Short mmCIF file of C-alpha atoms and ligand atoms in Angstrom, two decimals:
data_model
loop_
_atom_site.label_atom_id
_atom_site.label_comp_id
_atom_site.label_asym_id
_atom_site.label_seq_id
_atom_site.Cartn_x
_atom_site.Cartn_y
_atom_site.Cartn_z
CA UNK A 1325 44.17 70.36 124.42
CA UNK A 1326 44.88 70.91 120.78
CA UNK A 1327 45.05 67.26 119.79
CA UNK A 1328 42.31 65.46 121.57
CA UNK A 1329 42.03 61.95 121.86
CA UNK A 1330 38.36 59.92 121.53
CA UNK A 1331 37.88 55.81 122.56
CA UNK A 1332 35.15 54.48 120.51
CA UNK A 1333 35.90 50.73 121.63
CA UNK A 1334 38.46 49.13 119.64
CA UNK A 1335 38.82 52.79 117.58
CA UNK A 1336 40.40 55.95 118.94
CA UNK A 1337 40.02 59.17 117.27
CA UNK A 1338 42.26 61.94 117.23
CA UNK A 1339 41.13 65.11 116.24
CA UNK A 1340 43.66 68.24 115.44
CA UNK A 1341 41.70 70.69 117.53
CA UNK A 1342 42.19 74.14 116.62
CA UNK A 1343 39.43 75.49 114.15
CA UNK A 1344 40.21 79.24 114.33
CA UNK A 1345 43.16 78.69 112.98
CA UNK A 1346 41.66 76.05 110.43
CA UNK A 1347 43.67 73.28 112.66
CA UNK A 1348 47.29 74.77 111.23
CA UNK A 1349 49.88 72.83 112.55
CA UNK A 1350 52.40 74.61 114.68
CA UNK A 1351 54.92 73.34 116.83
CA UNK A 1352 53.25 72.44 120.11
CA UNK A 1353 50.50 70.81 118.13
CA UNK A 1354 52.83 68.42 116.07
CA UNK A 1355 54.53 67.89 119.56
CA UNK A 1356 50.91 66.75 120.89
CA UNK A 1357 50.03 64.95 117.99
CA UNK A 1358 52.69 62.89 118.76
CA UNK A 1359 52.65 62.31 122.38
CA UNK A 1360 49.13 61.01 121.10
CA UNK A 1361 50.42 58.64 118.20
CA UNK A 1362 53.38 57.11 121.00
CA UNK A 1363 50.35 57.10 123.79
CA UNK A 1364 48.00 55.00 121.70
CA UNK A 1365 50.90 52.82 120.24
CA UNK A 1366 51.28 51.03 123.58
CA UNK A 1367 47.43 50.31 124.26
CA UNK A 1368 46.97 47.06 122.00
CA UNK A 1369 42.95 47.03 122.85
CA UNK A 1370 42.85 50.10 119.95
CA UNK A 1371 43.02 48.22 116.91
CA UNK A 1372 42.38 50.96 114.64
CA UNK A 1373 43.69 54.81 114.88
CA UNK A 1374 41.15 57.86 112.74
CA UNK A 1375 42.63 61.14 112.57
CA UNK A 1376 40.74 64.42 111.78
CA UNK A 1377 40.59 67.86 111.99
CA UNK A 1378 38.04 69.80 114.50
CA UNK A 1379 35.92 72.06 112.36
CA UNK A 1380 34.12 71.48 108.79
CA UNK A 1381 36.30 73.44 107.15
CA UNK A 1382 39.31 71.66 107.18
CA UNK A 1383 41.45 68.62 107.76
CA UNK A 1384 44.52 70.68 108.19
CA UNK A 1385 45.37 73.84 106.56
CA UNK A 1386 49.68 73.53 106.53
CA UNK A 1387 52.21 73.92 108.69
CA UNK A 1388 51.86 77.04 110.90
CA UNK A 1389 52.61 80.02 108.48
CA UNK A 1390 53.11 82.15 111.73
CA UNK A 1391 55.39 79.74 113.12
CA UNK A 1392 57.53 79.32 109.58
CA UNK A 1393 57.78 82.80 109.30
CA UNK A 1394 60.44 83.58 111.10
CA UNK A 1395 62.64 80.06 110.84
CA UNK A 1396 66.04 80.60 110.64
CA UNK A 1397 67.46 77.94 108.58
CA UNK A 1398 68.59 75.53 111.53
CA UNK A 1399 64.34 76.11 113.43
CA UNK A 1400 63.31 75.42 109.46
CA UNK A 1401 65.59 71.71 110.32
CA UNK A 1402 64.16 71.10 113.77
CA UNK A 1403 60.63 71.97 112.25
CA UNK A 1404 61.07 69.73 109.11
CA UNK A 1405 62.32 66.80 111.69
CA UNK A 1406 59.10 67.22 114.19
CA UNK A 1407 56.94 66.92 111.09
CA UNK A 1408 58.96 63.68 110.02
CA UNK A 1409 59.00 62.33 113.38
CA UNK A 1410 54.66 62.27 112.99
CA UNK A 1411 54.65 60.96 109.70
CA UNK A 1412 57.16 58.29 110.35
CA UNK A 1413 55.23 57.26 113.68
CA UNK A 1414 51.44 57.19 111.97
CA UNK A 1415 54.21 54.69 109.17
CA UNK A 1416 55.80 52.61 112.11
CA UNK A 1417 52.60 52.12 114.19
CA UNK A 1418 50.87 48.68 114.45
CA UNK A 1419 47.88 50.33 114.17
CA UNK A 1420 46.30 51.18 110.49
CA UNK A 1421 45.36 54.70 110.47
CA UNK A 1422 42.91 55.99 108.53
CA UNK A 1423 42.64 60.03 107.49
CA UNK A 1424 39.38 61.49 107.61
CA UNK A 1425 39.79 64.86 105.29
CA UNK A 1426 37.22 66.93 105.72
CA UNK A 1427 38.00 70.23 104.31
CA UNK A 1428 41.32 71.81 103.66
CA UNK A 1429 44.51 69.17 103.38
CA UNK A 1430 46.75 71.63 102.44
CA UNK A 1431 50.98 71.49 102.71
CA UNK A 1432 51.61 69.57 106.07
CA UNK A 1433 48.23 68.84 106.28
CA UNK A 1434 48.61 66.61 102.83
CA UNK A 1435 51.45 65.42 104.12
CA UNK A 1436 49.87 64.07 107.11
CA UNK A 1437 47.01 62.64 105.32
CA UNK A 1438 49.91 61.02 102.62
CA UNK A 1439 51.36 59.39 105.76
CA UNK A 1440 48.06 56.98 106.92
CA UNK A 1441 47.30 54.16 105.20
CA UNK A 1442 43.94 54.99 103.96
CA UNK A 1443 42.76 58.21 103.10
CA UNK A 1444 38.69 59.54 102.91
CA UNK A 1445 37.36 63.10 102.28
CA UNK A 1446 34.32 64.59 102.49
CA UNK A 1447 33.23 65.87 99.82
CA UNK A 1448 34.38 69.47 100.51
CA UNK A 1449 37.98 68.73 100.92
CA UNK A 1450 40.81 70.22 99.03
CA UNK A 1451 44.50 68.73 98.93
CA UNK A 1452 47.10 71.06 97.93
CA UNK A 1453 51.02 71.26 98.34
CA UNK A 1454 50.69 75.36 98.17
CA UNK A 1455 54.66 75.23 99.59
CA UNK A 1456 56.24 76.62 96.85
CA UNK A 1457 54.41 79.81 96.89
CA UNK A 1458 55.75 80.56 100.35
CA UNK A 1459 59.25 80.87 99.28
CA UNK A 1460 59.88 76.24 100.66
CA UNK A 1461 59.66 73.38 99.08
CA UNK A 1462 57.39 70.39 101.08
CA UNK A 1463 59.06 69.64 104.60
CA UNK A 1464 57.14 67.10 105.73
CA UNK A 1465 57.13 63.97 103.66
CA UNK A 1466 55.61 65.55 100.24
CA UNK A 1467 58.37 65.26 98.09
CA UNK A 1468 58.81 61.51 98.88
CA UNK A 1469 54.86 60.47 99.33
CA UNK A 1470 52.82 62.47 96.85
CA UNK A 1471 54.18 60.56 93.75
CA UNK A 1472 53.94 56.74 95.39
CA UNK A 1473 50.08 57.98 96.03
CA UNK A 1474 49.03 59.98 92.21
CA UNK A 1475 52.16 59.06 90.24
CA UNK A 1476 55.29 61.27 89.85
CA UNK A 1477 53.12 63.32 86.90
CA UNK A 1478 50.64 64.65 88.96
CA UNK A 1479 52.89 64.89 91.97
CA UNK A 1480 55.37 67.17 89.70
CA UNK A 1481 52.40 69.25 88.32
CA UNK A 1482 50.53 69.49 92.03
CA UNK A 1483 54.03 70.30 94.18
CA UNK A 1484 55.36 72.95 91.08
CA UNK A 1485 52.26 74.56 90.66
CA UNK A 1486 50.46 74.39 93.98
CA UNK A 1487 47.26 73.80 91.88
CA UNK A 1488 44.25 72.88 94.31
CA UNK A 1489 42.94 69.02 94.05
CA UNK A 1490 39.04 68.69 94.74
CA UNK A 1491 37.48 65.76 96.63
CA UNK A 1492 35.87 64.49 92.85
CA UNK A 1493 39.79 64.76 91.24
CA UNK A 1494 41.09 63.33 94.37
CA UNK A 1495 38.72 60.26 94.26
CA UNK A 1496 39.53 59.92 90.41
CA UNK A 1497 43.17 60.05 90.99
CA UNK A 1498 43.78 57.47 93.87
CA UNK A 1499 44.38 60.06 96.76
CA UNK A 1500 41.20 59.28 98.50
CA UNK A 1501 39.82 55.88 98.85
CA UNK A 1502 35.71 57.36 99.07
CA UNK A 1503 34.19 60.73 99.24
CA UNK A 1504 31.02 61.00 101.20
CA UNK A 1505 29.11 63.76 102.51
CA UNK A 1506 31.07 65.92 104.88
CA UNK A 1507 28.20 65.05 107.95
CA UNK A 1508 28.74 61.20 107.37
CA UNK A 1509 32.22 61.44 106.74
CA UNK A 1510 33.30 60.01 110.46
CA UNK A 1511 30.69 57.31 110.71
CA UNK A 1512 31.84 56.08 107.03
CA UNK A 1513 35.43 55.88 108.85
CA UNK A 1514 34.36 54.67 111.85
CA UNK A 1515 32.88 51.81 109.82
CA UNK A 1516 35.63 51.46 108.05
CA UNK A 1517 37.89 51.08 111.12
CA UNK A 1518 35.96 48.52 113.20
CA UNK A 1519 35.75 46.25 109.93
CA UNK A 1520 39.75 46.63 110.28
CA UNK A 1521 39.55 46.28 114.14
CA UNK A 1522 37.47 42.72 113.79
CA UNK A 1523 40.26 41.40 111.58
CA UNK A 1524 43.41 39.58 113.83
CA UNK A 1525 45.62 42.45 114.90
CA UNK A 1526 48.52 40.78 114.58
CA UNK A 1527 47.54 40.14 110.49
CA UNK A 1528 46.60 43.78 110.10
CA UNK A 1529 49.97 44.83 111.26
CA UNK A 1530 52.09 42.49 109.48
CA UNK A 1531 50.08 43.27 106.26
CA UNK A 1532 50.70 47.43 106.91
CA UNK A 1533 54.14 46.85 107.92
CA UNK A 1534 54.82 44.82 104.34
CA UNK A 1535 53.05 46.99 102.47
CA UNK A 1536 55.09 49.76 104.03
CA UNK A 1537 58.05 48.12 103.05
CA UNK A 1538 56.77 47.40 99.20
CA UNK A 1539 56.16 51.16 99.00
CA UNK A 1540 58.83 53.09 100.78
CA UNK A 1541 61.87 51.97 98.82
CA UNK A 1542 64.42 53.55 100.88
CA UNK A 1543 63.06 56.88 101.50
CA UNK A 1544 65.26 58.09 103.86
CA UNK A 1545 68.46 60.26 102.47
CA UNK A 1546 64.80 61.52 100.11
CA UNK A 1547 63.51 62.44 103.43
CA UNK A 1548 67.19 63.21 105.10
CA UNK A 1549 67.79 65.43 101.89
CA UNK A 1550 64.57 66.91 101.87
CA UNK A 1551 64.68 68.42 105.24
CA UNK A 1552 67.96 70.32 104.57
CA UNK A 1553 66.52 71.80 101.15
CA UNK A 1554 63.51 72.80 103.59
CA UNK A 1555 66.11 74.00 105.84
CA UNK A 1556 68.27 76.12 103.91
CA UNK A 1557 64.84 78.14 102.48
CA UNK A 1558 64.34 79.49 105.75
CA UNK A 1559 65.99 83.45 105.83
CA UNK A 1560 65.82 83.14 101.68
CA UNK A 1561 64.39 86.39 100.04
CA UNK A 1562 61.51 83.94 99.17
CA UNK A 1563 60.70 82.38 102.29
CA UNK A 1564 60.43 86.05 103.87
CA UNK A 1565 58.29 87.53 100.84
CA UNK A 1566 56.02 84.65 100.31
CA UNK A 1567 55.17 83.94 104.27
CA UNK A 1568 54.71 87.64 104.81
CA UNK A 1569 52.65 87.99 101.93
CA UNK A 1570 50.08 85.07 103.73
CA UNK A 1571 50.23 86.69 107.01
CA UNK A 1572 49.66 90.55 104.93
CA UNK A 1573 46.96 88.81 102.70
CA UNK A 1574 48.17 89.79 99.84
CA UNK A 1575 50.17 87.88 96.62
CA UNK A 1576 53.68 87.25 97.24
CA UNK A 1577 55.74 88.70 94.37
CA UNK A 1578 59.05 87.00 94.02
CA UNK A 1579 62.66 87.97 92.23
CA UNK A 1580 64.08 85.75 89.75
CA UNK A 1581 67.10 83.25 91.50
CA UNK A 1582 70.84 84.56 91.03
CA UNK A 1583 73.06 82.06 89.14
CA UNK A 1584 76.18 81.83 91.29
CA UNK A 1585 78.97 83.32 89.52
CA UNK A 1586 80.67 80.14 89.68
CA UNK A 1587 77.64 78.24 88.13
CA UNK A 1588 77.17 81.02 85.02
CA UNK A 1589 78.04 79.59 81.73
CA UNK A 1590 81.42 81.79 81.14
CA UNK A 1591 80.79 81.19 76.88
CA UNK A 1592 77.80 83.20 77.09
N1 LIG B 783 49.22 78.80 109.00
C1 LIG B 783 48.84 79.74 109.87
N2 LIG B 783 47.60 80.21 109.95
C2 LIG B 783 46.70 79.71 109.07
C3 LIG B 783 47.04 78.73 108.13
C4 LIG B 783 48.36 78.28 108.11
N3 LIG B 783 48.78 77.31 107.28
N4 LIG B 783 45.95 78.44 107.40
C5 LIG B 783 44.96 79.21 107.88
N5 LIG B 783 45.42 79.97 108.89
C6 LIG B 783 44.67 80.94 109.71
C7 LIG B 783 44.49 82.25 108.99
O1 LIG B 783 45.64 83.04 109.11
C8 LIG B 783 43.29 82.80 109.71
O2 LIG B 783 43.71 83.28 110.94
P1 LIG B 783 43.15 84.73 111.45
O3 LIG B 783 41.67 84.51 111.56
O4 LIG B 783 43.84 84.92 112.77
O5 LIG B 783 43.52 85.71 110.37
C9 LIG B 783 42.46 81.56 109.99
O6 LIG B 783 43.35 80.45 109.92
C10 LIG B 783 41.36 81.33 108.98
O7 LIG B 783 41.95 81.33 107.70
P2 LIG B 783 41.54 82.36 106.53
O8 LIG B 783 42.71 82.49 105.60
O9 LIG B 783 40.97 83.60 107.11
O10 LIG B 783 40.35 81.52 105.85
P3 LIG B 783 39.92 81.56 104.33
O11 LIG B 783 38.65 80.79 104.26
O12 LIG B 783 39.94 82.94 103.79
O13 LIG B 783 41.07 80.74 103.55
C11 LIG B 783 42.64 78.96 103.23
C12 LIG B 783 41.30 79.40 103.86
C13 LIG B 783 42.93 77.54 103.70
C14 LIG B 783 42.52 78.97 101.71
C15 LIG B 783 43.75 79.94 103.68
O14 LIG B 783 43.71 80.03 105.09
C16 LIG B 783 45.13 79.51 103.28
O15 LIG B 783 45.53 79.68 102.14
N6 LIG B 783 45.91 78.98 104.27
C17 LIG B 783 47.27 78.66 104.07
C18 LIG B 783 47.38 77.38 103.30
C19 LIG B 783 48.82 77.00 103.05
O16 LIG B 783 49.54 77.64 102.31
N7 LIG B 783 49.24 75.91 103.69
C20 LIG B 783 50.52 75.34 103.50
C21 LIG B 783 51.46 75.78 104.55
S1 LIG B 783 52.96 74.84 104.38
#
């Protein structure tokens, strides 16, 4: 299985299992991830959800460059709307859920970390919304998350420029609640989730659904809105050079936008 699922008592784990690939999320995983979300949101004994990535290298490295590369605008929808159907579950679940980074959280894989309620890295991880240097903007929650989480500033600069946050910056800036050593990274969560799992369940869930509402505003025609600008990359000049580029290893090289003739300023 790709997404595997782990009891620890009143804590399940899921792990994003596909190292080679630095646990990139395609399709079929996001499918499985989930199946595993809805599966564990009807078993009231777990009290307490922790999701990681196989691997020490990373958490998750993005949405499935392979995959994206050859989205036509409509598969760049349906691919946007999977990734906002597991974001908006790990949101609606009574469960807390509680990220354990430990390596690359990069695109998607920021965006799934944005989406639990607490967030801790080892200290080798590296968030990153790299999207606009594959020709996309974020699909999956980072336009509307990123800035409720580091403040629209940072979000701007980290979503325009791609720039790499370390687990020390990450710490300093609010996305992660701890850093710890990448070996003792799960028992630090693990710890973390039975102290939530000995508190009443019906308390915690009230208190993450009202904090949910506090935070989200009303995020959806953001989200709605966001999905169709992810969309309508897909088959762009961009979207082709800068995904190709990835999958070529080399840097992507991209042409300045044309101004529609109707939106040129005739005076000039
Ligand atoms: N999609 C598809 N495949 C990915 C991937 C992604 N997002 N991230 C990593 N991989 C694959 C690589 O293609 C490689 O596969 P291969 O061995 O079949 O060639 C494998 O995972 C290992 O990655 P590699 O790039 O060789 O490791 P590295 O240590 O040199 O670099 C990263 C690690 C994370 C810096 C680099 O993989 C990377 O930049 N990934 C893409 C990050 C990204 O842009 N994510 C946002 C997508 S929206």
């Amino acid at each position: 299985m790709s997404v595997d699922i782990e009891r620890r008592g009143a804590i399940a784990i899921i792990t994003i299992n596909q190292p080679d690939k630095l646990n990139a999320m395609n399709s079929e995983r996001l499918r499985a991830l989930h199946g595993a979300l809805r599966q564990l949101d009807m078993v009231r004994s777990v009290r307490c959800i922790v999701v990681t990535g196989a691997g020490d290298r990373a958490f998750v490295a993005g949405a499935d460059i392979s995959e994206m590369a050859t989205l036509a605008p409509d598969e760049g929808l349906a691919f946007a709307r999977i990734g906002h159907a597991v974001t908006a579950k790990i949101e609606q679940l009574a469960q807390p859920v509680i990220a354990a980074v430990n390596g690359f959280a990069l695109g998607g894989g920021c965006e799934l970390a944005l989406a639990c309620d607490i967030r801790l890295a080892s200290d080798t991880a590296v968030f990153a919304q790299p999207e606009v240097g594959l020709g996309v903007p974020p699909g999956w929650g980072g336009t509307q998350r990123l800035a409720r989480v580091v403040g629209p500033g940072l979000a701007s600069e980290m979503i325009l420029t791609g720039r790499r946050v370390d687990a020390a910056e990450a710490l300093r800036v609010g996305l992660v609640n701890a850093v710890h050593a990448g070996a003792e990274l799960m028992e630090h969560a693990v710890t973390m989730a039975e102290r939530i799992a000995a508190n009443s369940p019906r308390a915690v869930s009230a208190s993450k659904q009202l904090m949910g509402l506090a935070l989200a505003g009303n995020p959806s025609n953001g989200l709605a809105t966001e999905a169709r600008r992810f969309a309508d990359a897909f088959g762009s000049a961009d979207q082709r050079e800068g995904m190709a580029a990835f999958l070529e290893k080399r840097t992507a090289t991209f042409q300045d936008e044309q101004v529609p003739e109707q939106e040129g300023n005739s005076d000039r």
